[in-house]
Coordinates of C-alpha atoms in Angstrom, one line a residue:
Chain A
M1 CA 125.7 82.9 68.8
F2 CA 123.5 81.6 71.4
C3 CA 124.0 78.2 73.0
F4 CA 121.3 76.4 75.0
Y5 CA 122.8 73.6 77.1
W6 CA 121.8 71.4 80.0
R7 CA 123.5 71.9 83.3
G8 CA 124.7 68.3 83.6
F9 CA 126.8 68.7 80.4
P10 CA 128.1 72.3 80.2
V11 CA 129.9 73.2 77.0
K12 CA 132.4 75.7 75.8
Y13 CA 132.9 76.3 72.1
K14 CA 136.1 77.7 70.6
V15 CA 134.7 80.2 68.1
D16 CA 135.7 83.7 67.1
C17 CA 132.3 85.3 67.7
E18 CA 130.6 86.2 70.9
V19 CA 128.7 83.3 72.5
E20 CA 126.0 83.5 75.1
Y21 CA 125.5 80.3 77.1
I22 CA 122.0 79.8 78.5
E23 CA 121.1 76.9 80.7
Y24 CA 118.1 74.8 79.6
A25 CA 116.0 75.6 82.6
D26 CA 116.3 79.3 81.9
I27 CA 114.9 79.1 78.4
E28 CA 111.3 79.6 79.7
M29 CA 112.1 82.3 82.2
Y30 CA 110.6 85.7 81.4
K31 CA 114.0 87.5 82.0
Y32 CA 115.4 85.6 79.1
F33 CA 112.4 85.0 77.0
Y34 CA 111.5 88.6 76.0
R35 CA 115.1 89.7 75.7
L36 CA 116.1 86.8 73.5
L37 CA 113.1 87.3 71.2
E38 CA 114.4 90.8 70.6
E39 CA 118.1 89.8 70.3
I40 CA 117.9 86.6 68.2
G41 CA 117.7 87.6 64.5
Q42 CA 118.3 86.3 61.0
D43 CA 122.1 86.4 61.4
S44 CA 122.1 84.6 64.8
L45 CA 123.3 81.0 65.3
I46 CA 121.5 78.9 67.9
V47 CA 123.1 75.7 69.2
M48 CA 120.9 73.4 71.2
D49 CA 123.1 71.0 73.1
S50 CA 121.6 68.1 75.1
C51 CA 118.2 69.9 75.5
M52 CA 116.0 66.8 75.0
R53 CA 115.0 66.6 78.6
T54 CA 111.4 65.5 78.4
Q55 CA 109.4 63.2 76.1
N56 CA 106.5 65.6 76.0
R57 CA 106.8 67.4 72.6
S58 CA 104.2 70.0 73.8
E59 CA 106.1 71.0 76.9
L60 CA 106.1 74.7 77.5
I61 CA 109.9 74.9 77.6
Y62 CA 110.1 73.3 74.2
N63 CA 107.6 75.8 72.8
C64 CA 109.8 78.6 74.2
A65 CA 112.8 77.1 72.4
H66 CA 110.7 76.9 69.2
H67 CA 110.0 80.6 69.4
Y68 CA 113.8 81.3 69.5
L69 CA 114.6 78.8 66.8
G70 CA 111.9 80.2 64.5
Q71 CA 113.7 83.5 64.4
T72 CA 116.8 82.4 62.6
P73 CA 117.6 79.9 59.8
H74 CA 120.9 79.0 61.5
R75 CA 120.5 76.2 63.9
I76 CA 122.6 73.2 65.1
I77 CA 121.1 70.5 67.3
F78 CA 123.3 68.2 69.3
E79 CA 122.2 65.2 71.3
Y80 CA 124.2 62.2 72.7
F81 CA 121.5 59.6 72.2
P82 CA 118.9 59.9 69.5
I83 CA 116.0 59.1 71.8
I84 CA 115.2 59.1 75.5
E85 CA 113.0 56.0 75.6
S86 CA 110.8 55.6 72.4
K87 CA 111.4 56.4 68.8
A88 CA 108.9 59.2 69.0
D89 CA 111.4 61.1 71.1
F90 CA 113.4 61.8 68.0
M91 CA 110.6 64.1 66.9
V92 CA 111.6 66.5 69.7
L93 CA 114.9 67.0 67.9
L94 CA 113.2 67.4 64.5
D95 CA 110.8 69.9 66.1
F96 CA 113.8 71.9 67.2
E97 CA 115.0 71.9 63.6
N98 CA 111.6 72.9 62.1
K99 CA 108.5 72.9 64.4
G100 CA 105.9 73.6 61.7
K101 CA 107.1 70.9 59.3
Y102 CA 106.7 68.1 61.8
K103 CA 103.6 69.3 63.7
G104 CA 101.6 66.4 64.9
K105 CA 103.6 63.9 62.9
G106 CA 104.9 60.6 64.3
F107 CA 108.4 59.2 63.8
D108 CA 109.3 57.9 60.4
Y109 CA 112.8 56.5 59.5
V110 CA 112.5 58.4 56.2
Y111 CA 113.1 61.7 58.1
L112 CA 116.6 60.5 58.9
Q113 CA 117.5 60.7 55.3
N114 CA 115.4 63.7 54.3
E115 CA 117.0 66.0 56.9
D116 CA 120.6 67.1 57.3
I117 CA 121.3 64.6 60.1
K118 CA 124.6 63.0 61.0
I119 CA 124.9 60.4 63.7
K120 CA 127.9 59.0 65.5
P121 CA 126.5 55.7 67.0
V122 CA 127.0 55.2 70.7
K123 CA 127.1 51.5 71.1
V124 CA 126.4 50.1 74.5
K125 CA 126.7 46.5 75.5
L126 CA 125.1 44.9 78.6
E127 CA 126.9 42.0 80.2
T128 CA 125.4 40.1 83.2
I129 CA 127.3 38.9 86.3
N130 CA 125.3 36.2 87.7
V131 CA 124.3 36.4 91.4
E132 CA 123.0 33.2 93.1
T133 CA 119.8 33.4 94.9
T134 CA 118.6 31.1 97.7
E135 CA 115.2 29.7 98.4
K136 CA 114.9 32.2 101.2
D137 CA 115.7 35.1 98.8
R138 CA 113.0 33.9 96.4
E139 CA 110.5 33.6 99.2
R140 CA 111.4 37.1 100.4
Y141 CA 110.9 38.4 96.8
E142 CA 107.4 36.8 96.5
K143 CA 106.3 38.1 99.9
K144 CA 107.4 41.6 99.0
K145 CA 105.7 41.4 95.6
E146 CA 102.4 40.4 97.2
Q147 CA 102.7 43.1 99.8
L148 CA 103.3 45.7 97.1
F149 CA 100.3 44.7 95.0
D150 CA 98.1 44.5 98.1
S151 CA 99.1 48.0 99.4
L152 CA 99.2 49.7 96.0
G153 CA 96.1 51.9 96.6
E154 CA 96.2 55.0 94.4
K155 CA 99.9 54.7 93.8
D156 CA 101.4 54.4 90.3
P157 CA 101.7 50.7 89.4
D158 CA 105.2 51.4 88.1
T159 CA 106.3 51.7 91.7
I160 CA 106.0 47.9 92.0
P161 CA 109.0 47.0 89.8
R162 CA 111.0 49.9 91.2
N163 CA 110.6 48.6 94.7
L164 CA 111.3 45.0 93.7
Q165 CA 114.5 46.2 92.1
I166 CA 115.6 47.6 95.4
L167 CA 114.9 44.3 97.0
A168 CA 116.8 42.4 94.3
G169 CA 119.7 44.9 94.8
D170 CA 119.8 44.0 98.5
I171 CA 120.2 40.4 97.6
K172 CA 123.1 41.3 95.3
K173 CA 125.0 42.8 98.2
K174 CA 126.9 39.5 98.7
A175 CA 128.4 39.8 95.2
I176 CA 129.9 43.2 95.8
E177 CA 133.7 43.1 95.6
P178 CA 135.8 45.6 97.5
D179 CA 138.1 46.3 94.5
N180 CA 135.4 47.3 92.0
L181 CA 133.2 50.4 91.7
Y182 CA 129.5 50.0 91.7
V183 CA 126.4 52.2 91.1
A184 CA 123.1 51.8 92.9
R185 CA 119.9 53.7 93.2
N186 CA 120.9 55.2 96.6
K187 CA 123.4 54.9 99.4
R188 CA 121.6 52.0 101.2
F189 CA 124.7 49.8 101.1
K190 CA 126.8 52.3 103.0
L191 CA 129.9 51.1 101.2
D192 CA 132.6 53.5 99.9
N193 CA 132.8 51.7 96.5
V194 CA 129.0 51.8 95.9
L195 CA 128.0 55.2 94.6
S196 CA 124.5 56.6 93.8
Y197 CA 123.8 57.9 90.3
K198 CA 123.8 61.5 91.6
E199 CA 127.4 61.1 93.0
I200 CA 128.9 60.1 89.7
T201 CA 130.2 63.2 87.8
G202 CA 133.0 61.9 85.7
K203 CA 134.4 59.1 83.6
G204 CA 134.8 55.7 85.2
N205 CA 133.9 52.0 85.0
Y206 CA 131.1 51.0 87.3
S207 CA 129.2 47.7 87.7
V208 CA 125.5 48.3 88.0
I209 CA 123.5 47.0 90.9
D210 CA 120.2 48.9 90.2
I211 CA 119.5 50.3 86.7
H212 CA 118.0 53.8 87.1
Y213 CA 114.2 53.5 86.6
R214 CA 114.2 56.8 84.7
R215 CA 115.7 56.1 81.3
L216 CA 116.9 59.7 80.9
N217 CA 118.9 59.5 84.1
F218 CA 120.5 56.2 83.0
N219 CA 121.4 57.7 79.7
D220 CA 123.0 60.6 81.5
F221 CA 125.0 58.1 83.5
L222 CA 126.2 56.4 80.4
R223 CA 127.3 59.7 78.9
T224 CA 128.9 60.9 82.0
T225 CA 131.0 57.7 82.6
G226 CA 131.6 57.1 78.9
M227 CA 130.9 53.4 79.5
S228 CA 130.4 51.2 76.5
K229 CA 130.1 48.0 78.4
I230 CA 127.6 47.7 81.3
K231 CA 128.3 45.0 83.8
Y232 CA 125.0 44.3 85.5
L233 CA 124.7 42.2 88.6
C234 CA 121.9 39.9 87.7
T235 CA 119.8 37.4 89.7
T236 CA 117.4 34.9 88.4
L237 CA 114.5 36.8 89.9
P238 CA 111.8 37.9 87.4
I239 CA 112.5 41.6 88.0
D240 CA 116.0 41.3 86.5
T241 CA 114.6 39.5 83.4
V242 CA 112.2 42.5 83.0
I243 CA 115.1 45.0 83.4
I244 CA 117.3 43.2 80.9
N245 CA 114.5 42.9 78.3
E246 CA 113.6 46.5 78.6
F247 CA 117.2 47.6 78.1
A248 CA 117.6 45.3 75.1
K249 CA 114.4 46.8 73.6
W250 CA 115.8 50.4 74.1
K251 CA 119.1 49.4 72.6
A252 CA 117.4 47.9 69.6
R253 CA 115.4 51.1 69.0
C254 CA 118.7 53.1 69.1
D255 CA 120.4 50.6 66.8
A256 CA 117.6 50.8 64.3
I257 CA 118.0 54.6 64.1
Y258 CA 121.8 54.3 63.8
A259 CA 121.4 51.8 61.0
Q260 CA 119.2 54.1 58.9
A261 CA 120.9 57.4 59.5
S262 CA 123.9 59.0 57.7
L263 CA 127.0 58.4 59.8
Y264 CA 129.2 61.2 61.1
K265 CA 132.8 60.6 60.0
Chain B
M1 CA 96.1 62.2 63.5
L2 CA 94.1 63.3 60.5
R3 CA 95.9 62.5 57.3
Q4 CA 95.9 65.4 54.9
V5 CA 96.2 64.8 51.1
Y6 CA 97.6 67.8 49.1
I7 CA 96.2 68.6 45.7
N8 CA 97.2 71.2 43.1
K9 CA 95.1 74.0 44.6
T10 CA 95.6 76.3 47.6
V11 CA 93.2 76.2 50.5
L12 CA 92.5 79.9 49.8
D13 CA 91.4 79.3 46.2
A14 CA 89.3 76.3 47.4
A15 CA 87.7 78.4 50.2
R16 CA 86.9 81.2 47.8
E17 CA 85.2 78.8 45.4
R18 CA 83.2 77.3 48.3
V19 CA 82.1 80.8 49.4
S20 CA 81.2 81.7 45.9
Y21 CA 79.2 78.5 45.6
V22 CA 77.3 79.4 48.8
F23 CA 76.4 82.8 47.3
D24 CA 75.2 81.1 44.1
E25 CA 73.0 78.7 46.0
F26 CA 71.6 80.7 48.9
D27 CA 69.8 84.0 49.1
N28 CA 70.3 84.2 52.8
I29 CA 73.7 83.9 54.3
I30 CA 74.8 84.4 57.9
V31 CA 78.4 84.2 59.1
S32 CA 78.8 83.1 62.8
V33 CA 81.7 84.9 64.5
S34 CA 83.3 84.5 67.9
G35 CA 86.1 87.1 67.7
G36 CA 88.7 84.4 67.1
K37 CA 91.1 84.1 64.2
D38 CA 89.2 81.5 62.2
S39 CA 85.9 83.4 62.2
T40 CA 87.7 86.6 61.4
V41 CA 89.1 85.1 58.3
L42 CA 85.8 83.5 57.3
A43 CA 83.9 86.7 57.8
H44 CA 86.4 88.6 55.7
L45 CA 86.2 86.1 52.9
A46 CA 82.4 86.1 53.0
L47 CA 82.1 89.9 53.3
S48 CA 84.6 90.4 50.4
E49 CA 82.4 88.2 48.2
A50 CA 79.2 90.0 49.4
H51 CA 80.9 93.3 48.5
R52 CA 81.9 92.0 45.1
R53 CA 78.3 90.9 44.4
E54 CA 76.8 93.9 46.1
R55 CA 74.8 91.8 48.5
R56 CA 74.2 91.9 52.2
I57 CA 74.9 89.0 54.6
G58 CA 74.3 88.6 58.3
V59 CA 77.2 88.6 60.8
F60 CA 76.0 86.7 63.9
F61 CA 77.6 87.0 67.3
L62 CA 75.9 85.5 70.4
D63 CA 77.4 87.7 73.1
E64 CA 78.1 85.7 76.3
E65 CA 78.8 89.0 78.2
V66 CA 81.8 87.5 80.1
V67 CA 84.3 87.6 77.3
Y68 CA 87.6 89.4 76.8
D69 CA 87.4 93.1 75.9
S70 CA 89.6 92.2 72.9
T71 CA 86.9 89.9 71.7
I72 CA 84.4 92.8 71.7
K73 CA 86.8 95.1 69.8
Q74 CA 87.3 92.3 67.3
I75 CA 83.6 91.9 66.7
E76 CA 83.3 95.7 66.2
Y77 CA 86.2 95.5 63.8
I78 CA 84.5 92.7 61.7
L79 CA 81.2 94.7 61.6
S80 CA 83.1 97.7 60.3
L81 CA 84.9 95.9 57.4
Y82 CA 82.1 96.3 54.9
P83 CA 79.2 98.0 56.7
K84 CA 77.1 98.4 53.6
N85 CA 77.2 94.6 53.0
T86 CA 76.7 93.7 56.7
I87 CA 73.5 92.9 58.6
P88 CA 74.7 93.0 62.2
L89 CA 73.1 90.2 64.2
W90 CA 74.8 90.9 67.6
I91 CA 72.6 89.1 70.1
Q92 CA 72.7 90.4 73.7
M93 CA 69.9 88.5 75.5
E94 CA 69.5 86.5 78.7
F95 CA 70.6 82.9 78.8
A96 CA 72.4 80.7 81.3
L97 CA 76.1 79.9 81.3
T98 CA 77.8 77.3 83.5
N99 CA 80.1 78.9 86.0
A100 CA 82.8 76.2 86.6
T101 CA 84.5 78.2 89.3
S102 CA 81.8 78.4 91.9
L103 CA 79.3 75.8 93.4
I104 CA 77.4 78.6 95.2
E105 CA 76.7 80.6 92.1
S106 CA 76.8 77.8 89.6
Q107 CA 75.2 79.7 86.7
L108 CA 75.6 83.1 85.3
I109 CA 72.6 84.6 83.6
C110 CA 74.3 86.8 81.2
W111 CA 72.7 90.2 80.6
E112 CA 70.4 89.4 83.5
A113 CA 67.6 92.0 83.9
G114 CA 68.1 94.2 87.0
K115 CA 71.8 93.6 87.2
H116 CA 72.8 96.1 84.5
K117 CA 74.9 98.0 87.0
I118 CA 77.3 95.0 87.3
W119 CA 77.2 93.9 83.7
M120 CA 80.6 93.5 82.2
R121 CA 79.8 96.4 79.9
P122 CA 76.7 98.2 78.6
K123 CA 74.8 96.6 75.8
Q124 CA 75.7 97.7 72.3
A125 CA 73.5 100.3 70.7
N126 CA 73.0 98.2 67.5
S127 CA 72.5 94.9 69.2
I128 CA 69.4 92.6 69.3
K129 CA 68.3 92.7 73.0
F130 CA 65.4 90.4 73.0
P131 CA 64.9 86.9 71.5
P132 CA 64.4 87.4 67.7
W133 CA 62.1 84.4 67.4
D134 CA 58.6 83.4 68.2
R135 CA 58.6 82.7 72.0
K136 CA 55.7 80.3 71.6
K137 CA 57.8 78.0 69.5
E138 CA 60.9 78.4 71.7
T139 CA 62.6 75.1 72.3
I140 CA 64.9 74.0 75.2
R141 CA 67.2 71.0 75.2
D142 CA 67.0 70.2 78.9
K143 CA 64.6 72.0 81.2
N144 CA 66.6 70.9 84.2
K145 CA 69.6 72.8 82.9
G146 CA 67.7 75.9 81.9
F147 CA 67.8 78.0 78.8
G148 CA 71.5 78.0 77.8
F149 CA 73.9 79.1 75.1
Y150 CA 73.0 76.2 72.7
D151 CA 69.3 76.8 73.2
A152 CA 69.8 80.4 72.1
L153 CA 71.8 79.2 69.1
D154 CA 69.2 76.5 68.2
N155 CA 66.3 78.9 68.4
F156 CA 68.0 81.6 66.4
Q157 CA 68.8 79.1 63.6
N158 CA 65.3 77.6 63.7
S159 CA 63.9 81.1 63.3
R160 CA 65.5 81.2 59.8
E161 CA 64.6 79.4 56.6
N162 CA 66.7 78.3 53.6
T163 CA 69.7 80.0 55.2
A164 CA 73.4 79.1 54.9
F165 CA 75.2 79.5 58.2
L166 CA 78.9 79.8 57.6
V167 CA 81.0 78.5 60.5
G168 CA 84.8 78.6 60.9
L169 CA 85.2 75.0 61.8
R170 CA 88.5 73.4 60.8
A171 CA 89.0 69.6 60.6
T172 CA 92.5 69.7 62.0
E173 CA 91.3 71.3 65.2
S174 CA 88.8 68.6 66.0
P175 CA 89.1 65.5 63.8
N176 CA 86.4 63.6 65.7
R177 CA 83.9 66.5 65.4
W178 CA 84.8 66.9 61.8
R179 CA 84.2 63.2 61.1
A180 CA 80.8 63.5 62.9
V181 CA 79.6 66.4 60.8
S182 CA 80.9 65.4 57.4
K183 CA 79.9 61.8 57.2
N184 CA 77.1 62.5 54.8
P185 CA 76.5 65.3 52.3
G186 CA 74.5 68.1 54.1
Y187 CA 73.4 69.9 51.0
K188 CA 73.2 68.4 47.5
D189 CA 76.6 66.6 47.1
V190 CA 78.5 68.9 49.4
F191 CA 80.2 67.2 52.4
W192 CA 81.6 70.2 54.1
C193 CA 78.3 71.1 55.6
T194 CA 75.6 69.8 57.9
K195 CA 71.9 69.8 57.2
M196 CA 69.6 71.5 59.7
K197 CA 65.9 72.2 60.0
H198 CA 63.8 74.4 57.8
G199 CA 66.2 74.1 54.8
N200 CA 69.0 75.7 56.7
V201 CA 72.6 74.4 56.3
S202 CA 75.6 74.9 58.4
M203 CA 78.6 75.2 56.1
Y204 CA 82.4 75.0 56.8
P205 CA 84.4 76.7 53.9
L206 CA 87.6 76.6 56.0
Y207 CA 87.4 72.9 56.9
D208 CA 90.7 72.0 55.2
W209 CA 92.8 75.0 56.5
N210 CA 95.6 74.6 59.0
F211 CA 96.3 77.2 61.7
H212 CA 99.2 78.6 59.7
D213 CA 96.9 79.1 56.6
I214 CA 94.8 81.2 58.9
W215 CA 97.7 83.3 60.1
K216 CA 99.0 83.7 56.6
Y217 CA 95.6 85.0 55.4
I218 CA 95.5 87.5 58.3
Y219 CA 99.0 88.7 57.5
D220 CA 98.5 88.9 53.7
N221 CA 95.3 90.9 54.1
Q222 CA 96.6 93.0 57.0
L223 CA 93.5 92.0 59.1
K224 CA 93.3 92.9 62.8
Y225 CA 93.1 90.1 65.2
S226 CA 92.4 89.7 68.9
N227 CA 95.2 91.0 71.2
I228 CA 94.8 87.8 73.3
Y229 CA 96.7 85.9 70.7
D230 CA 99.7 88.2 71.1
Y231 CA 99.5 88.0 74.9
M232 CA 99.4 84.2 74.7
Y233 CA 102.3 84.1 72.2
K234 CA 104.4 86.2 74.5
K235 CA 103.7 83.7 77.3
G236 CA 105.4 81.1 75.2
M237 CA 102.3 79.1 74.2
G238 CA 102.4 77.2 71.0
L239 CA 100.6 78.7 68.0
Q240 CA 98.2 75.8 67.8
E241 CA 97.3 76.1 71.5
I242 CA 96.5 79.7 71.7
R243 CA 92.8 80.4 71.4
V244 CA 90.2 83.0 72.3
S245 CA 87.4 81.5 74.4
S246 CA 84.8 82.4 77.0
L247 CA 86.1 82.9 80.5
I248 CA 84.1 80.9 83.0
H249 CA 82.6 77.7 81.7
E250 CA 84.0 74.2 82.3
K251 CA 86.3 74.2 79.2
S252 CA 87.6 77.7 79.4
F253 CA 88.1 78.7 83.1
K254 CA 91.9 78.2 82.8
A255 CA 91.9 81.5 80.9
L256 CA 91.2 83.2 84.3
V257 CA 94.8 82.3 85.5
E258 CA 96.3 84.7 83.0
L259 CA 93.4 87.1 82.7
P260 CA 94.7 89.7 85.3
E261 CA 97.9 89.8 83.3
F262 CA 96.3 90.2 79.9
E263 CA 93.3 92.4 80.7
P264 CA 93.3 93.7 84.3
K265 CA 90.2 95.8 83.8
T266 CA 88.2 92.8 82.5
Y267 CA 89.3 90.7 85.4
N268 CA 88.3 93.5 87.9
R269 CA 84.8 93.7 86.4
L270 CA 84.5 89.9 86.4
L271 CA 85.3 89.8 90.1
K272 CA 82.4 92.0 90.8
R273 CA 80.1 90.2 88.3
I274 CA 80.1 86.6 89.7
K275 CA 81.4 84.5 92.5
G276 CA 84.4 82.1 92.2
I277 CA 86.5 84.2 89.9
S278 CA 89.5 84.5 92.2
I279 CA 89.3 80.7 92.8
G280 CA 89.6 80.2 89.0
N281 CA 92.5 82.6 88.9
L282 CA 94.4 81.0 91.8
Y283 CA 93.6 77.3 91.1
G284 CA 92.6 77.1 87.4
K285 CA 95.8 75.1 86.6
D286 CA 96.2 73.4 90.0
S287 CA 96.3 69.7 89.6
K288 CA 94.6 69.0 93.0
M289 CA 92.0 71.7 92.5
L290 CA 90.2 72.6 89.3
R291 CA 92.3 70.4 87.0
V292 CA 91.3 67.4 89.1
S293 CA 94.3 65.4 88.0
K294 CA 95.7 64.5 91.4
L295 CA 93.8 63.1 94.3
P296 CA 93.7 65.4 97.4
K297 CA 95.7 63.9 100.2
N298 CA 92.7 63.6 102.6
F299 CA 91.1 61.0 100.3
K300 CA 92.4 57.5 99.8
T301 CA 90.6 56.8 96.5
W302 CA 88.9 58.7 93.7
I303 CA 85.8 56.8 94.5
A304 CA 85.8 58.1 98.0
Y305 CA 86.5 61.6 96.8
R306 CA 83.6 61.3 94.2
D307 CA 81.2 60.1 96.9
F308 CA 82.2 63.0 99.2
L309 CA 81.8 65.6 96.4
L310 CA 78.4 64.1 95.5
A311 CA 77.2 63.9 99.1
T312 CA 78.1 67.5 99.8
Y313 CA 77.1 69.0 96.4
P314 CA 75.3 72.2 97.5
D315 CA 72.8 72.7 94.7
P316 CA 69.7 70.5 95.4
E317 CA 68.3 71.1 91.9
R318 CA 71.4 70.0 90.1
K319 CA 72.4 67.1 92.4
P320 CA 69.9 64.6 90.9
I321 CA 71.3 65.3 87.4
F322 CA 74.7 64.0 88.6
E323 CA 73.2 61.1 90.5
K324 CA 71.1 60.0 87.6
R325 CA 74.1 60.2 85.2
F326 CA 76.6 58.4 87.5
V327 CA 74.2 55.4 88.1
R328 CA 74.8 54.5 84.4
H329 CA 78.6 54.6 84.8
L330 CA 81.1 51.9 85.8
N331 CA 82.3 52.2 89.3
N332 CA 86.1 52.3 88.9
R333 CA 89.0 54.7 89.7
Y334 CA 89.3 55.9 86.1
V335 CA 85.6 56.8 85.8
A336 CA 85.4 58.2 89.3
R337 CA 88.2 60.7 88.6
Q338 CA 86.3 62.0 85.6
Q339 CA 83.1 62.2 87.7
C340 CA 85.1 64.2 90.3
R341 CA 86.0 66.6 87.6
Q342 CA 82.4 67.0 86.5
L343 CA 81.4 67.7 90.1
V344 CA 84.2 70.1 90.9
L345 CA 83.6 72.0 87.7
N346 CA 79.9 71.9 88.1
D347 CA 79.4 70.3 84.7
Y348 CA 75.7 69.5 85.0
E349 CA 75.4 70.0 81.2
N350 CA 77.8 67.0 80.6
N351 CA 80.1 69.1 78.4
L352 CA 83.0 67.1 79.7
P353 CA 81.6 63.6 79.0
V354 CA 82.9 60.7 81.1
D355 CA 84.9 58.1 79.2
N356 CA 83.0 55.1 80.7
K357 CA 85.4 52.2 80.3
P358 CA 87.4 49.8 82.5
D359 CA 90.4 51.4 84.3
P360 CA 93.5 51.3 82.1
R361 CA 95.5 51.2 85.3
E362 CA 94.1 47.7 86.0
A363 CA 95.7 46.5 82.7
M364 CA 99.0 48.0 83.9
I365 CA 98.7 46.2 87.2
E366 CA 97.9 42.9 85.4
K367 CA 100.9 43.4 83.2
W368 CA 103.2 43.7 86.2
R369 CA 101.6 40.8 87.9
A370 CA 102.3 38.6 84.8
L371 CA 105.9 39.8 84.4
L372 CA 107.0 40.0 88.0

């Protein structure tokens, strides 16, 4: 039995046979690749656990995994959320199951029924905690926004909302309560009860100041903490409206998949 | 994505029927081969039919000189399959190839006279070493660019009459190209072909095959195939991505990155043959160098980088080609990046055409402006 897992979520299975655990990043390494191609055979079982780490279905590391998976009919694919960001991400998991069958095909809900897929829905609810803004805060926001657009140059336009979220986060500082735990993009608040995403390694209940701009990292945070209710410090600034809308769209995509898949009981 | 509709017939049966139809309709048949998997399968199908009918068909290979050794071995293998039914048309003559890895030696004249000591390998004993067409009627697509690969191909085809050229084109590999060539019937009511001059027709009997159909045929018939596929497979590349190509032009220079690992002797000979090879080897997949996907730090914009590259372009004969072409383009970041790629890769032939449209990044900026 071979188990491929991601370092953020190490696993240990209680099974009678010998298990080799291989970290996701090592899948494409030569030292593993050639050896595993020789060792994985028809009677091997491959478990892919939390290996959907990029949305690019053609990523070299996925291709390496497909080579291993193609050598045995015994495969189990585990993933916490069915997608990273878009529905198309689900095809990464189906490619693990059978690369050739879904080559070049886009997502279709019918696959959820055609394949042996069981889903245990992870329901997440977002609640907002309103943070008042002053005229001065709004002026500061507008000024920063204009400055970001003016100095964009060759930078990625997506850096604009990221930077505005940092500014909005600063405005939320006054709403931070000493008895609660919070998560923010970085350590800029210099408060013991405000942690960065990297620092959180276990279960807990955190109020969110900045939602991580990479969906995958935010999903990891939800899994690590086991939170089912997100309390988001929210201003009336447009950036927070954008963030809440984007989260609601992501949640709707997950819910649509949960609604049409067979449930794990 | 091209939608495929399955009918109650295998692609192999359909291809055999098509090949049989070509033999019924044409006295002269030539299979074009490149040493890749598709043309190997096509040549085997056509030669098997020729053998069954006791006929002879041409097997055409336009030798670019700078190719993998494995490609040459594969061509020799194809020619040895049914020698009594094969007319070898292995062309080893001078023509120009773009060298995407060097601006100093921007062209390779393959099989150039006087340079036989540094040729990649000696010419084949049974090859055609001079143009097999009337030189007075020779055509050239663009005199500024010189006599190139496609000119050699055009002239060879034009030198024949009422001939079926079988080509291993597959629709799934290039849906756009397939749409372009199959819009109208090229011969009688046949859509899987293209009409050419002098009654010639280019025909694609494998047009509906997928890559796994090709590999299945190779396996079932125990055919040999180029070692390059095995090397690439071992590197972890996807079955659909691995391909045998030339080594130096603007679409294939990336092959130089792995060449020393796959075929060290070929790489060694190539280093001596033409300039820029080690650049291609080191930077073929570098985003700031030959991939031209990231802006080098010493330029603030793609437009500034494009202007710099154009101003310092070292070949005075080719520079006007780019200047004339770029005048017709939009002047935005998106277009400028593609122009930079053409300049860095020395694509004077416009084989990497510029998608001349407004910058999609502008739409993204507008979106954020409206939302934020």
